mmCIF file with all atom_site columns, C-alpha atoms in Angstrom:
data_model
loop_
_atom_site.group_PDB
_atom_site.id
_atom_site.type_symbol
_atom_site.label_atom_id
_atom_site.label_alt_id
_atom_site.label_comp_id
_atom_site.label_asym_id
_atom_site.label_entity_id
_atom_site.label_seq_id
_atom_site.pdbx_PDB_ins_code
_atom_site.Cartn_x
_atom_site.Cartn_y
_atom_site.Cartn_z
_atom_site.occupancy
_atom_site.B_iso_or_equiv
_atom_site.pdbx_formal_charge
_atom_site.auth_seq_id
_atom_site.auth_comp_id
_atom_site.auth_asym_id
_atom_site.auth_atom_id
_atom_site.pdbx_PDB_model_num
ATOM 1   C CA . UNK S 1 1   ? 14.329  -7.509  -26.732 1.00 0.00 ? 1   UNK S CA 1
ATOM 2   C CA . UNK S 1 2   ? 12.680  -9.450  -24.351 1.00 0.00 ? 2   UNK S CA 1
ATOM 3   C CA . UNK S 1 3   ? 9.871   -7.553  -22.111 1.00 0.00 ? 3   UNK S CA 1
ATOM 4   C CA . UNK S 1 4   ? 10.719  -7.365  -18.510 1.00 0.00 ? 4   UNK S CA 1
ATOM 5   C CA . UNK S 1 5   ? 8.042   -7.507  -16.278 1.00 0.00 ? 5   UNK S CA 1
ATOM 6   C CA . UNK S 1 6   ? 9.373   -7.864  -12.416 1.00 0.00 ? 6   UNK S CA 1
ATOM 7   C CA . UNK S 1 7   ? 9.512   -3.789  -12.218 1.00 0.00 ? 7   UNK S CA 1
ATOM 8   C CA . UNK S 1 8   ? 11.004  -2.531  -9.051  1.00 0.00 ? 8   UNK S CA 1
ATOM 9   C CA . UNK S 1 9   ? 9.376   0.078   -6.634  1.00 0.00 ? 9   UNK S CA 1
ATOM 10  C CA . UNK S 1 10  ? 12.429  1.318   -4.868  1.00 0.00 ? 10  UNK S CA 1
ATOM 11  C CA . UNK S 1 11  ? 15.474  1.444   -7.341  1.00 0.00 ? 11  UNK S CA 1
ATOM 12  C CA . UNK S 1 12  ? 18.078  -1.979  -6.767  1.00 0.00 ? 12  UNK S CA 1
ATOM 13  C CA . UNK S 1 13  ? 21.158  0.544   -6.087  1.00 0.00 ? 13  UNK S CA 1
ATOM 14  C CA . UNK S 1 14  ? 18.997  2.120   -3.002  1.00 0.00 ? 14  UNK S CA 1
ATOM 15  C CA . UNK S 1 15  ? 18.025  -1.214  -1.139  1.00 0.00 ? 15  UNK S CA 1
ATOM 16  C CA . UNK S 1 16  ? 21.523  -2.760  -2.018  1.00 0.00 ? 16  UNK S CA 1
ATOM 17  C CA . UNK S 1 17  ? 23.122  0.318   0.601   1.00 0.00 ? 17  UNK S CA 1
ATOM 18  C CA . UNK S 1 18  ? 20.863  -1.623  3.202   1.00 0.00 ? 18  UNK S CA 1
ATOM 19  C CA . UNK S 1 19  ? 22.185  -4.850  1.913   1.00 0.00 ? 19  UNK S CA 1
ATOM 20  C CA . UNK S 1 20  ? 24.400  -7.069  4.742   1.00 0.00 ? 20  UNK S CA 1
ATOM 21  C CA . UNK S 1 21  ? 26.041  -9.888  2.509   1.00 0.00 ? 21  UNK S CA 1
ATOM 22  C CA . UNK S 1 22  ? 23.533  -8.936  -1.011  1.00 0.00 ? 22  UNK S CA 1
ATOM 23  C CA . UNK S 1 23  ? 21.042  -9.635  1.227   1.00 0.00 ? 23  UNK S CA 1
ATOM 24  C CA . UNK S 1 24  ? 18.010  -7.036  2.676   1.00 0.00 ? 24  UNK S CA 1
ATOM 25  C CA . UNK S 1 25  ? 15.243  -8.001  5.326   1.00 0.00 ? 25  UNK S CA 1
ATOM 26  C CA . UNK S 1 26  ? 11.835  -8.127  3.599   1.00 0.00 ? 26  UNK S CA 1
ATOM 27  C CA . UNK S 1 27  ? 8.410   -7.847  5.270   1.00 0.00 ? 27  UNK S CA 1
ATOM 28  C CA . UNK S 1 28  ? 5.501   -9.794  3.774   1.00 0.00 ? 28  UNK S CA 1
ATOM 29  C CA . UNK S 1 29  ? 1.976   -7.931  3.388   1.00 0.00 ? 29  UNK S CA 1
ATOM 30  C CA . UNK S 1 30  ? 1.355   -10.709 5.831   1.00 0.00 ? 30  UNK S CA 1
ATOM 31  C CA . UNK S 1 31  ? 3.737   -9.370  8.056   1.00 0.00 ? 31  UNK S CA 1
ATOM 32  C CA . UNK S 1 32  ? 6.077   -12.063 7.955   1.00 0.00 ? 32  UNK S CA 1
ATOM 33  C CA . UNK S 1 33  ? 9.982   -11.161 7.745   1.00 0.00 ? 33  UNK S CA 1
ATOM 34  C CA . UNK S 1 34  ? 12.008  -13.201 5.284   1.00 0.00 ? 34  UNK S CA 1
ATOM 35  C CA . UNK S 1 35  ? 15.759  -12.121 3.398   1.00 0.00 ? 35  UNK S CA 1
ATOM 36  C CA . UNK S 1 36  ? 16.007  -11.488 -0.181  1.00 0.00 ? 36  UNK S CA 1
ATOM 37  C CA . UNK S 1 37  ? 18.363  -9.758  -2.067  1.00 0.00 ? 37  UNK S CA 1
ATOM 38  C CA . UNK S 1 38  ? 17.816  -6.555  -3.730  1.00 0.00 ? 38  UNK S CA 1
ATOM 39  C CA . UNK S 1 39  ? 17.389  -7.297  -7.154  1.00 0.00 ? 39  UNK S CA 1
ATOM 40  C CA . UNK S 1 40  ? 14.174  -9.535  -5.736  1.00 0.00 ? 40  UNK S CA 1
ATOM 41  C CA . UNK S 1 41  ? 13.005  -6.852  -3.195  1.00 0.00 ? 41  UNK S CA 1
ATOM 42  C CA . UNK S 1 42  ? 10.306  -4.477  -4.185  1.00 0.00 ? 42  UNK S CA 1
ATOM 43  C CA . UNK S 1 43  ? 8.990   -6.000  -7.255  1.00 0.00 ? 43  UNK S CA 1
ATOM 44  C CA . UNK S 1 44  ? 5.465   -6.052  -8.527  1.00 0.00 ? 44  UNK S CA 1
ATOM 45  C CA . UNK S 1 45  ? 4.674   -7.679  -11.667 1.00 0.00 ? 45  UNK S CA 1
ATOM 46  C CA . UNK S 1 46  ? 3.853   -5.175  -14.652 1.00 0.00 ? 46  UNK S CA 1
ATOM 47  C CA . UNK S 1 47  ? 3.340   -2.334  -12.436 1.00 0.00 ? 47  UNK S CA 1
ATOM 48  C CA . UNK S 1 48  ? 4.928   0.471   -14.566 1.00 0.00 ? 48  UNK S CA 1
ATOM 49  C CA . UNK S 1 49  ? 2.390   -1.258  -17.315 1.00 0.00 ? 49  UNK S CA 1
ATOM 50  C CA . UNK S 1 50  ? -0.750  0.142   -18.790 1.00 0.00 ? 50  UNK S CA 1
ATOM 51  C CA . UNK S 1 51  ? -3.825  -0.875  -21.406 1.00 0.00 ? 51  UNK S CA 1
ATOM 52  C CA . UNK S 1 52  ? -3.046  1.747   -23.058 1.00 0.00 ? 52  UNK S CA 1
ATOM 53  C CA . UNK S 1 53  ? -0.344  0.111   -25.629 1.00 0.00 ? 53  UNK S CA 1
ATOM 54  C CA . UNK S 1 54  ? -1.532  -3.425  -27.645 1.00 0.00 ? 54  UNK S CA 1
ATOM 55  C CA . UNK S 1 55  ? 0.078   -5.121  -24.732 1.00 0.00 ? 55  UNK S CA 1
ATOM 56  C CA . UNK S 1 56  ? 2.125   -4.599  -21.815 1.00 0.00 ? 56  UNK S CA 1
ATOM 57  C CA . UNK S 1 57  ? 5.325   -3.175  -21.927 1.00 0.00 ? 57  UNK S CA 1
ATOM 58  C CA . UNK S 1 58  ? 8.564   -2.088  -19.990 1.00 0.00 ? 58  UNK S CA 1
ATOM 59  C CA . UNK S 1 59  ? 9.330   1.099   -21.207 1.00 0.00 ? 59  UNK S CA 1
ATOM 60  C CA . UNK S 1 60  ? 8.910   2.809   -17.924 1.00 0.00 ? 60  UNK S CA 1
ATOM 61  C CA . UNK S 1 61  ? 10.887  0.562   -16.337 1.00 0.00 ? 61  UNK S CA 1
ATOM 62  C CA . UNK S 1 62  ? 13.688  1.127   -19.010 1.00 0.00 ? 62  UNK S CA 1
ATOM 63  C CA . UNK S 1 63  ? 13.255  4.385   -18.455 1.00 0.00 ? 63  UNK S CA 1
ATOM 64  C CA . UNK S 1 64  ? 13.676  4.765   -14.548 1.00 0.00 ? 64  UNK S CA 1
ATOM 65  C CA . UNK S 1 65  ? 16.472  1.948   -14.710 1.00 0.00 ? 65  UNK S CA 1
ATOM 66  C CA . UNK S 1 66  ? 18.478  4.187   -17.961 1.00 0.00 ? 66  UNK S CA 1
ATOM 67  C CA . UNK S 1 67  ? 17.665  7.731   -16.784 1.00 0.00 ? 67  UNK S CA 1
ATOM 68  C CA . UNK S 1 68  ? 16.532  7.982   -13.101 1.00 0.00 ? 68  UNK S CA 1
ATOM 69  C CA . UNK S 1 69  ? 18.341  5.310   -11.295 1.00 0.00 ? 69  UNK S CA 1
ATOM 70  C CA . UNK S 1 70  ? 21.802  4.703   -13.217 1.00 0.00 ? 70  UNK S CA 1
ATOM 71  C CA . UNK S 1 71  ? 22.822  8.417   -12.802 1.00 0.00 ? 71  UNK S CA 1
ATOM 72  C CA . UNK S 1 72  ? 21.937  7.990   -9.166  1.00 0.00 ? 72  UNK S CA 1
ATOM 73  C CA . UNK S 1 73  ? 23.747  4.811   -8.327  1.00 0.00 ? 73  UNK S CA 1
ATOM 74  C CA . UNK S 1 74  ? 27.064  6.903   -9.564  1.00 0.00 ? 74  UNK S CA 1
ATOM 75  C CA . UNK S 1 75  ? 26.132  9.376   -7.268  1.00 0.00 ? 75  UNK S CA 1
ATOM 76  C CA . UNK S 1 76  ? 25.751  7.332   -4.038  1.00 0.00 ? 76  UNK S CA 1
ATOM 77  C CA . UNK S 1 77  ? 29.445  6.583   -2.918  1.00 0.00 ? 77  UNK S CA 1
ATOM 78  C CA . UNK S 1 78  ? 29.993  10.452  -3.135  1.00 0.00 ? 78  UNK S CA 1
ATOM 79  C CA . UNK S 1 79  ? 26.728  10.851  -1.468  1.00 0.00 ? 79  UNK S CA 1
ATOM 80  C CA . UNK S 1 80  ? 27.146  8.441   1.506   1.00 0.00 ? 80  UNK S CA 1
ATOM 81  C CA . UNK S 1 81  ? 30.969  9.886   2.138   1.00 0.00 ? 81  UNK S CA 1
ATOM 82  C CA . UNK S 1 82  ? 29.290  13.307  2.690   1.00 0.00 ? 82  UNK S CA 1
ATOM 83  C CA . UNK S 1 83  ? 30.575  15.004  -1.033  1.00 0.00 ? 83  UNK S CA 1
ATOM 84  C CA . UNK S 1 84  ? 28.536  17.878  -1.795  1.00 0.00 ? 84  UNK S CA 1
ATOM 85  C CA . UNK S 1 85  ? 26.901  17.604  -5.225  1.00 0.00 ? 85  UNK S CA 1
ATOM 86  C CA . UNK S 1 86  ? 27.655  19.555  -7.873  1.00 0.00 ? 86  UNK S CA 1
ATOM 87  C CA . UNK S 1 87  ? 24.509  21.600  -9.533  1.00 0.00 ? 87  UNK S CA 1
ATOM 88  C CA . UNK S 1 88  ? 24.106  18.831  -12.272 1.00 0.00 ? 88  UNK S CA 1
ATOM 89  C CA . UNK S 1 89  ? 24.285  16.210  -9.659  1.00 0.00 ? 89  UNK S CA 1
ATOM 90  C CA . UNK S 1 90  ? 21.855  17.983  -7.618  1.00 0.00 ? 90  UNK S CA 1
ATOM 91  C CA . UNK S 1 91  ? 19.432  17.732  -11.027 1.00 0.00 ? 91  UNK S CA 1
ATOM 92  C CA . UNK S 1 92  ? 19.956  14.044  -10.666 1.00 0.00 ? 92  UNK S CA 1
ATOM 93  C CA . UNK S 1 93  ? 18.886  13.739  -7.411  1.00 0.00 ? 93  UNK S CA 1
ATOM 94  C CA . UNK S 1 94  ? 16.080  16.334  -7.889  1.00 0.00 ? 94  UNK S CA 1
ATOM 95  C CA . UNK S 1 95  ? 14.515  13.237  -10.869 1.00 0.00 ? 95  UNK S CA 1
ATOM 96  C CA . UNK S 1 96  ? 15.385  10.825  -8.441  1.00 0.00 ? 96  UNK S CA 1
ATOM 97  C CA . UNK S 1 97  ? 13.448  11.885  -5.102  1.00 0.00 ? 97  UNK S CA 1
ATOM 98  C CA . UNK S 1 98  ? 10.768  13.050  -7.887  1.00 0.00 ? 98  UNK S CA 1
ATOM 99  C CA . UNK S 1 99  ? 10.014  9.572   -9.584  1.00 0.00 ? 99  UNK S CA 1
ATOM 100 C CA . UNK S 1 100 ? 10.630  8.308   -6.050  1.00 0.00 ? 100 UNK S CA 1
ATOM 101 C CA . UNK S 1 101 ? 7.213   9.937   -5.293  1.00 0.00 ? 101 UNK S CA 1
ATOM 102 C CA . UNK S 1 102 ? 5.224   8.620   -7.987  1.00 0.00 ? 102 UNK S CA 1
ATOM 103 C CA . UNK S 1 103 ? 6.602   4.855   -7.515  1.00 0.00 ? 103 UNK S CA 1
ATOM 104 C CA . UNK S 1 104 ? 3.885   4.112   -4.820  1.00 0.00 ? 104 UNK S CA 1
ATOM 105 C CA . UNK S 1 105 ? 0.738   2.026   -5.182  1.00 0.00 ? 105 UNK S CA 1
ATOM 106 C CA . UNK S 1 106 ? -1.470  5.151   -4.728  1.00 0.00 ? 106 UNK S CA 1
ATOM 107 C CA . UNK S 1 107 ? 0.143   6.951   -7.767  1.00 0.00 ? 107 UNK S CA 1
ATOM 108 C CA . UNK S 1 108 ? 0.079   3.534   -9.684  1.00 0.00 ? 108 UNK S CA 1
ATOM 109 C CA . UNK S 1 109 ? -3.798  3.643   -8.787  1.00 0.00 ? 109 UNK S CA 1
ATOM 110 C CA . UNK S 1 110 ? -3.898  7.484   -10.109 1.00 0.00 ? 110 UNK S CA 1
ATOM 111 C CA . UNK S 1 111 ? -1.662  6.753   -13.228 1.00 0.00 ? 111 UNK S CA 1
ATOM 112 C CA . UNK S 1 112 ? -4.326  3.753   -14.518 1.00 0.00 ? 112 UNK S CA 1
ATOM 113 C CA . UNK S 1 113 ? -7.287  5.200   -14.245 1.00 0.00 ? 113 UNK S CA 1
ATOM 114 C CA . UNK S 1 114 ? -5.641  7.954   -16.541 1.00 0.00 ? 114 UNK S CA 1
ATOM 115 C CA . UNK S 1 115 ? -4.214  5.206   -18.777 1.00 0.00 ? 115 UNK S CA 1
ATOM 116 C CA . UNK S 1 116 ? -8.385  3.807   -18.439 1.00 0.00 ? 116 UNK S CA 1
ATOM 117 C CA . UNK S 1 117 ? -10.321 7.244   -18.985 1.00 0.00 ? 117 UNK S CA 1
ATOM 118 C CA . UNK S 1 118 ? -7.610  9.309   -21.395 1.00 0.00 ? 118 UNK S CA 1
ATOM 119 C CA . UNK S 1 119 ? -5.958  6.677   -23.407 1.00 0.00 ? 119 UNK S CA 1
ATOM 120 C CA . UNK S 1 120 ? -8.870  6.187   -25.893 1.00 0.00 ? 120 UNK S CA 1
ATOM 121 C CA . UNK S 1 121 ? -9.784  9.599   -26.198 1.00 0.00 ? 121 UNK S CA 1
ATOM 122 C CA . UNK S 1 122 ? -6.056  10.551  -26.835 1.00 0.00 ? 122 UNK S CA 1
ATOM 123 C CA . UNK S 1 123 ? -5.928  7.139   -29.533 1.00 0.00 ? 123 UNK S CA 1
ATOM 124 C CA . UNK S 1 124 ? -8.769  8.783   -30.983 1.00 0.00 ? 124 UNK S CA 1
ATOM 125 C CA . UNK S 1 125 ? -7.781  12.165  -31.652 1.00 0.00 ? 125 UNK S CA 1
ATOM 126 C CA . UNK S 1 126 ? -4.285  11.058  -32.745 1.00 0.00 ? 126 UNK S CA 1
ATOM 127 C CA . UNK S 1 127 ? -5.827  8.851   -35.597 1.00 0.00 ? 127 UNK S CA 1
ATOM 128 C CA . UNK S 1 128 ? -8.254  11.653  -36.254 1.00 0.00 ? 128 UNK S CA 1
ATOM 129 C CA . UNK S 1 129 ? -5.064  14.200  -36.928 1.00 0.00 ? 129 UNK S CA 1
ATOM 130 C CA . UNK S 1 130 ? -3.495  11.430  -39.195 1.00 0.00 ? 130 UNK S CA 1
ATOM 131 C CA . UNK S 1 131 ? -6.741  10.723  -41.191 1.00 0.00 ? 131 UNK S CA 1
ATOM 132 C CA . UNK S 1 132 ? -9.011  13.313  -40.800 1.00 0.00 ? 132 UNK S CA 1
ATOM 133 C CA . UNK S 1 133 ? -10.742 12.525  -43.784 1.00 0.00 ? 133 UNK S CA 1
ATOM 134 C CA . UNK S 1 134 ? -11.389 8.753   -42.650 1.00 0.00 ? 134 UNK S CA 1
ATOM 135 C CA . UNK S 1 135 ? -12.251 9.343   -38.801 1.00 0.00 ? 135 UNK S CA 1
ATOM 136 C CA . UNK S 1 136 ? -15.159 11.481  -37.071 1.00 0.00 ? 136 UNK S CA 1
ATOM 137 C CA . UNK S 1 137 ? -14.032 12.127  -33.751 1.00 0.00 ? 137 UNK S CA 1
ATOM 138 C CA . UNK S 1 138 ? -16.943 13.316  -32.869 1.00 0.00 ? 138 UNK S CA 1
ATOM 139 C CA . UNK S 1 139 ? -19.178 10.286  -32.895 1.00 0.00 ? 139 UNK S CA 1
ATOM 140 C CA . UNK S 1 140 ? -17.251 8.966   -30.008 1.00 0.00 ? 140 UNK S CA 1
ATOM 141 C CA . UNK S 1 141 ? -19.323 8.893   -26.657 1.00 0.00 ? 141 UNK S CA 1
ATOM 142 C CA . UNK S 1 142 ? -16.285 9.748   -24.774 1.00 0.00 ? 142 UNK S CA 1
ATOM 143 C CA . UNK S 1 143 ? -18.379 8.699   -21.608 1.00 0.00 ? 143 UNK S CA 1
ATOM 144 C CA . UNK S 1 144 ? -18.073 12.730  -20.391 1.00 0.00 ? 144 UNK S CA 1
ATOM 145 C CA . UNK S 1 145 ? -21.576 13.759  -20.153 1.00 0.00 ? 145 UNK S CA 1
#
């Protein structure tokens, strides 16, 4: 499958309720105001990416667009006409509003120094548990001191 990497930072089913004719007014960093429609609004190249796989990959992406943001698309027409959700709905909005929160630059930020600092040291000790008898964790300078 091929790897996606125009990742969206507000889910395509939200900005397409804004959407007058499939198309939503964007605002440049520049400031400049321009229409696109919302499968090209809010993307960022690779930004659900990090170092530490072999290469870049979309499986967070995947995972917001199969888990997060389907069940929530269902859920809008009920939503906008004013239906109260049922419990499991309200579990769907609940992930929703959740990854909603960490789909900001500033989280992004957080999330890759993680993937920077953790990654190896979590590499490490998962090759150590597989092959303890061919890896010394514990000549790593783990850069902690």
């Amino acid at each position: 499958m091929a790897r996606g990497k125009r990742h969206h930072t507000v889910t395509r089913a939200l900005v397409g309720g804004f959407a007058l004719a499939n198309k939503v007014t964007a605002r440049s960093r520049s400031g400049r105001e321009f229409l696109t429609s919302p499968v090209n609004a809010t993307i960022v190249s690779d930004f659900y990416s990090f170092k530490g796989g072999a290469c870049p990959d979309d499986a967070v992406e995947r995972w917001l667009a199969a888990d997060v943001e389907s069940p929530f698309a269902q859920l809008l027409p009920a939503l906008r006409s004013e239906e109260n959700p049922s419990p499991l709905d309200r579990a769907v909005i609940v992930r929703f509003i959740a990854t909603a929160v960490v789909r900001t630059r500033t989280a992004r930020a957080y999330l890759s120094q993680i993937d920077t600092h953790i990654s190896p040291m979590v590499v490490l000790q998962t090759i150590a548990a597989w092959a303890p008898d061919r890896v010394d964790v514990t000549v790593f300078d783990y850069g902690t001191r």
